[in-house]
Coordinates of C-alpha atoms in Angstrom, one line a residue:
M18 CA -76.1 -13.5 -124.3
A19 CA -73.7 -13.5 -121.4
M20 CA -74.9 -10.0 -119.9
S21 CA -79.0 -11.2 -120.4
L22 CA -78.2 -14.1 -118.3
C23 CA -76.2 -12.1 -115.5
D24 CA -79.4 -10.0 -115.0
D25 CA -81.7 -12.9 -113.6
T26 CA -78.7 -14.5 -112.1
L27 CA -78.4 -14.9 -107.7
L28 CA -76.8 -12.6 -105.4
C29 CA -73.6 -13.4 -103.1
N30 CA -74.5 -14.8 -99.8
F31 CA -71.9 -12.9 -98.2
P32 CA -72.9 -10.9 -95.4
K33 CA -73.0 -7.1 -96.3
C34 CA -72.5 -8.1 -100.0
R35 CA -75.4 -9.2 -101.6
A36 CA -74.1 -8.2 -105.2
K37 CA -75.4 -9.6 -108.3
L38 CA -73.6 -13.2 -108.8
C39 CA -71.9 -12.4 -112.5
G40 CA -69.0 -13.9 -114.5
F41 CA -67.5 -16.5 -111.9
A42 CA -69.0 -17.7 -108.7
W43 CA -67.8 -20.0 -105.6
V44 CA -70.5 -22.6 -104.6
T45 CA -70.3 -24.6 -101.8
A46 CA -71.7 -27.9 -100.9
C47 CA -74.0 -26.1 -98.0
S48 CA -75.8 -24.6 -101.1
H49 CA -74.4 -20.8 -100.7
A50 CA -72.8 -19.0 -103.6
F51 CA -70.4 -16.2 -103.0
C52 CA -68.9 -13.7 -105.6
D53 CA -65.6 -14.3 -106.7
Q54 CA -64.0 -11.5 -104.7
H55 CA -65.3 -12.6 -101.4
G56 CA -64.8 -16.5 -102.2
S57 CA -61.2 -15.8 -103.3
G58 CA -60.8 -14.2 -100.0
E59 CA -62.6 -16.3 -97.7
F60 CA -61.8 -19.9 -99.1
S61 CA -57.8 -19.3 -99.7
R62 CA -57.4 -20.1 -95.8
S63 CA -57.3 -23.5 -94.4
P64 CA -59.9 -24.9 -93.1
A65 CA -62.6 -23.7 -94.8
I66 CA -65.3 -21.8 -93.3
C67 CA -68.9 -21.0 -95.0
P68 CA -69.4 -16.9 -93.9
A69 CA -72.8 -17.7 -94.4
C70 CA -73.4 -20.7 -92.1
S71 CA -69.9 -21.3 -90.7
S72 CA -69.7 -24.8 -91.7
A73 CA -66.8 -26.7 -92.1
L74 CA -65.8 -27.4 -96.0
S75 CA -63.0 -29.8 -96.1
G76 CA -63.9 -32.2 -98.9
K77 CA -62.3 -31.9 -102.2
L78 CA -65.7 -30.8 -104.0
D79 CA -67.2 -28.7 -101.2
I80 CA -65.9 -25.5 -102.6
V81 CA -65.9 -25.2 -106.4
R82 CA -65.2 -22.0 -108.7
T83 CA -67.5 -22.0 -111.6
E84 CA -68.3 -19.8 -114.5
L85 CA -71.9 -18.8 -114.6
S86 CA -72.0 -17.9 -118.3
P87 CA -70.2 -21.2 -120.2
S88 CA -69.5 -21.2 -123.5
E89 CA -71.6 -23.4 -126.0
E90 CA -68.8 -26.2 -126.3
Y91 CA -68.2 -26.3 -122.6
K92 CA -72.7 -26.8 -122.5
A93 CA -72.5 -29.6 -125.4
M94 CA -69.3 -31.9 -123.4
V95 CA -70.1 -31.2 -119.7
L96 CA -72.9 -34.1 -119.6
A97 CA -71.8 -36.1 -122.6
G98 CA -71.2 -39.7 -122.3
L99 CA -73.5 -39.5 -118.9
R100 CA -76.7 -41.9 -118.6
P101 CA -79.6 -39.9 -118.5
D102 CA -80.5 -41.0 -114.9
I103 CA -76.9 -39.2 -114.0
V104 CA -78.2 -36.3 -116.2
L105 CA -81.4 -36.1 -114.6
D106 CA -79.8 -36.5 -111.0
I107 CA -77.3 -33.7 -111.6
T108 CA -79.8 -31.2 -113.1
S109 CA -82.0 -32.1 -110.3
R110 CA -79.3 -31.1 -107.6
A111 CA -78.8 -28.0 -109.6
L112 CA -82.5 -27.0 -110.0
A113 CA -82.4 -27.8 -105.8
F114 CA -79.4 -25.4 -105.2
W115 CA -81.1 -22.9 -107.5
S116 CA -84.5 -23.1 -105.6
Y117 CA -82.4 -23.0 -102.6
Q118 CA -81.0 -19.7 -103.2
I119 CA -84.7 -18.2 -104.0
H120 CA -86.1 -19.5 -100.9
Q121 CA -83.6 -18.0 -98.9
E122 CA -83.5 -14.6 -101.0
R123 CA -87.5 -14.9 -100.1
M124 CA -86.5 -15.6 -96.5
Y125 CA -84.0 -12.7 -96.2
Q126 CA -86.8 -10.5 -98.0
E127 CA -89.7 -11.3 -95.4
Y128 CA -87.0 -10.8 -92.8
S129 CA -85.8 -7.5 -93.9
L130 CA -89.4 -6.3 -94.4
S131 CA -90.6 -7.7 -90.8
R132 CA -87.4 -5.9 -89.5
A133 CA -88.5 -2.7 -91.1
E134 CA -92.1 -2.8 -90.0
A135 CA -90.8 -3.5 -86.6
Q136 CA -89.1 -0.1 -87.0
V137 CA -91.9 1.4 -88.4
K138 CA -94.1 0.4 -85.8
H139 CA -91.4 1.5 -83.4
M140 CA -91.2 5.2 -85.0
E141 CA -94.5 5.3 -84.8
K142 CA -94.9 4.9 -81.4
V143 CA -91.7 7.3 -80.4
L144 CA -93.4 9.8 -82.7
T145 CA -96.7 9.2 -81.1
Q146 CA -94.8 10.1 -77.7
Q147 CA -93.5 12.7 -79.2
N148 CA -96.7 14.0 -80.4
Q149 CA -98.5 14.0 -77.0
S150 CA -95.4 15.7 -75.6
R151 CA -95.1 18.6 -77.9
E152 CA -99.2 18.8 -77.9
L153 CA -98.7 19.1 -73.8
E154 CA -95.8 21.4 -74.1
L155 CA -97.7 23.3 -76.6
T156 CA -101.1 23.5 -74.4
T157 CA -98.3 24.6 -71.2
M158 CA -97.0 27.1 -73.3
R159 CA -100.9 28.4 -74.6
G160 CA -101.7 28.8 -70.8
E161 CA -98.2 30.8 -70.0
I162 CA -99.3 33.1 -73.1
S163 CA -102.9 33.4 -71.9
S164 CA -101.3 34.3 -68.5
L165 CA -98.7 36.8 -69.8
K166 CA -101.5 38.4 -72.0
K167 CA -103.5 38.9 -68.7
V168 CA -100.4 40.5 -67.0
M169 CA -99.2 42.5 -70.1
E170 CA -103.3 44.2 -70.3
E171 CA -102.8 44.9 -66.3
Y172 CA -99.9 46.9 -67.0
K173 CA -101.4 48.5 -70.2
R174 CA -104.0 49.6 -67.9
K175 CA -101.9 50.8 -65.1
Y176 CA -99.5 52.2 -67.3
S177 CA -102.8 54.2 -68.9
E178 CA -103.8 55.5 -65.4
V179 CA -100.1 56.4 -64.7
S180 CA -100.0 58.6 -67.9
E181 CA -103.5 60.2 -67.5
R182 CA -101.8 61.0 -63.4
L183 CA -98.9 62.5 -65.1
M184 CA -100.8 64.4 -67.5
E185 CA -102.8 65.8 -64.8
R186 CA -100.0 66.8 -62.6
N187 CA -98.3 68.6 -65.5
R188 CA -101.4 70.9 -66.3
Q189 CA -101.6 71.5 -62.4
Y190 CA -97.8 72.1 -62.8
Q191 CA -97.9 74.4 -65.7
K192 CA -101.2 76.4 -64.1
L193 CA -99.0 76.6 -61.0
Q194 CA -95.7 77.8 -63.0
G195 CA -97.9 80.6 -64.4
L196 CA -99.4 81.3 -61.7
Y197 CA -96.3 81.7 -59.6
D198 CA -94.7 83.5 -62.9
S199 CA -97.6 86.1 -62.4
L200 CA -97.0 86.6 -59.1
R201 CA -93.3 87.5 -59.2
L202 CA -93.6 89.3 -62.1
R203 CA -96.3 91.7 -59.8
N204 CA -93.9 91.6 -57.0
M205 CA -90.9 92.8 -58.7
V206 CA -93.4 95.4 -60.6
V207 CA -94.1 96.6 -57.2
G208 CA -90.7 96.0 -56.0
V209 CA -89.1 98.3 -58.5
G210 CA -91.5 101.0 -57.9
D211 CA -90.8 101.1 -54.1
R212 CA -87.1 101.0 -54.9
D213 CA -87.5 104.2 -57.0
A214 CA -89.3 106.0 -54.4
A215 CA -86.7 105.1 -51.8
L216 CA -83.7 106.5 -54.0
Q217 CA -85.0 110.2 -53.9
P218 CA -83.0 112.1 -51.7
G219 CA -85.9 111.9 -48.8
H220 CA -89.7 112.3 -48.5
H221 CA -91.9 114.0 -46.0
D222 CA -93.4 111.9 -43.0
F223 CA -97.4 112.6 -43.0
N224 CA -97.8 112.2 -39.7
T225 CA -95.0 114.5 -38.2
G226 CA -94.5 116.8 -41.5
V227 CA -91.2 115.8 -41.1
A228 CA -88.7 115.2 -44.1
R229 CA -86.3 112.4 -43.4
Q230 CA -84.4 109.8 -44.9
V231 CA -85.2 106.4 -45.9
S232 CA -83.1 103.6 -44.4
P233 CA -82.4 100.6 -46.6
R234 CA -83.7 98.7 -44.0
E235 CA -87.0 99.9 -44.4
S236 CA -87.4 98.4 -48.0
P237 CA -90.7 96.8 -48.3
Q238 CA -91.5 93.3 -47.2
F239 CA -93.2 90.8 -49.5
V240 CA -96.2 88.8 -47.8
S241 CA -97.8 85.5 -49.0
V242 CA -100.5 85.3 -51.0
G243 CA -103.8 83.1 -48.7
P244 CA -106.1 81.1 -50.0
D245 CA -109.4 83.5 -49.4
G246 CA -107.5 85.4 -52.3
D247 CA -106.5 88.3 -50.3
R248 CA -103.7 89.4 -52.5
R249 CA -101.8 91.8 -50.4
F250 CA -97.6 91.8 -51.9
F251 CA -96.3 93.8 -49.4
S252 CA -96.5 96.3 -46.5
C253 CA -94.0 99.0 -45.7
L254 CA -93.0 98.3 -42.4
E255 CA -91.1 101.2 -40.5
P256 CA -90.2 102.0 -36.7
E257 CA -92.3 104.7 -36.0
G258 CA -95.7 102.9 -37.2
A259 CA -96.1 105.0 -40.1
M260 CA -99.2 104.6 -42.9
T261 CA -98.7 101.6 -45.1
F262 CA -98.1 102.6 -48.8
F263 CA -101.9 102.1 -49.8
Q264 CA -103.0 104.4 -46.8
L265 CA -101.4 107.7 -48.2
S266 CA -103.6 110.6 -47.3
S267 CA -106.0 111.7 -49.8
P268 CA -107.4 115.5 -49.9
G269 CA -110.5 114.9 -47.8
R270 CA -108.5 113.3 -45.0
D271 CA -105.8 116.3 -45.2
K272 CA -108.6 119.0 -44.2
G273 CA -108.4 118.6 -40.4
R274 CA -104.8 118.2 -40.1
P275 CA -102.3 120.7 -39.8
S276 CA -100.3 122.1 -43.0
I277 CA -96.8 121.1 -42.8
K278 CA -94.6 124.4 -42.8
K279 CA -91.8 125.1 -45.3
H280 CA -88.8 126.1 -44.2

């Protein structure tokens, strides 16, 4: 039965405590109630000061430690022998104490609710400002992303153009490299043939009819290929102004020329 009564009791009026009053409680003449722990600690000093309203409690019965769940014997004898008006006065004052505590609790709950609502409004305001700031940042970032996309597209276009030019240059280089290799191979073949002729002990001069030695200085000289397609690869330059390699005497041209005498 005592536990069931404690379920609907008042709360401790000590700041930051607000524990349910059960067992023993300290009540004051200023209509405040405290749990046994905080009441014993606060009211052991002299002069006693109410922790809730800071009122001085100097009277002998200004502070009373009472049992919240009295026994049946106590309830039967505490008001025994008193006149009905005294009993009614005591009970009315007890009910007034209880009503004050309920009123104070309701005021406290309303105050807590108003503070919570104010905090919620403040947080909503802060959240709205943060959302607006984030939206502005997102808008700015979207603009930057769009600008960076345009720059990236421009770089892609330039990269594609440069890649096409590079591929074209590579094709031209391969073509020129093939032409160069072909010309070098043909010059090497002609040079080898002329070198074989130069290694012979001697050869006849078709203009004088005199056999002479070929000097190492008389090696064929290579000429460049002009843009008109004149592909002359070498000329045999001799000090006496002899014929070139491709101007050797043919049988038709040698009819009117004197024959070479063999010794």
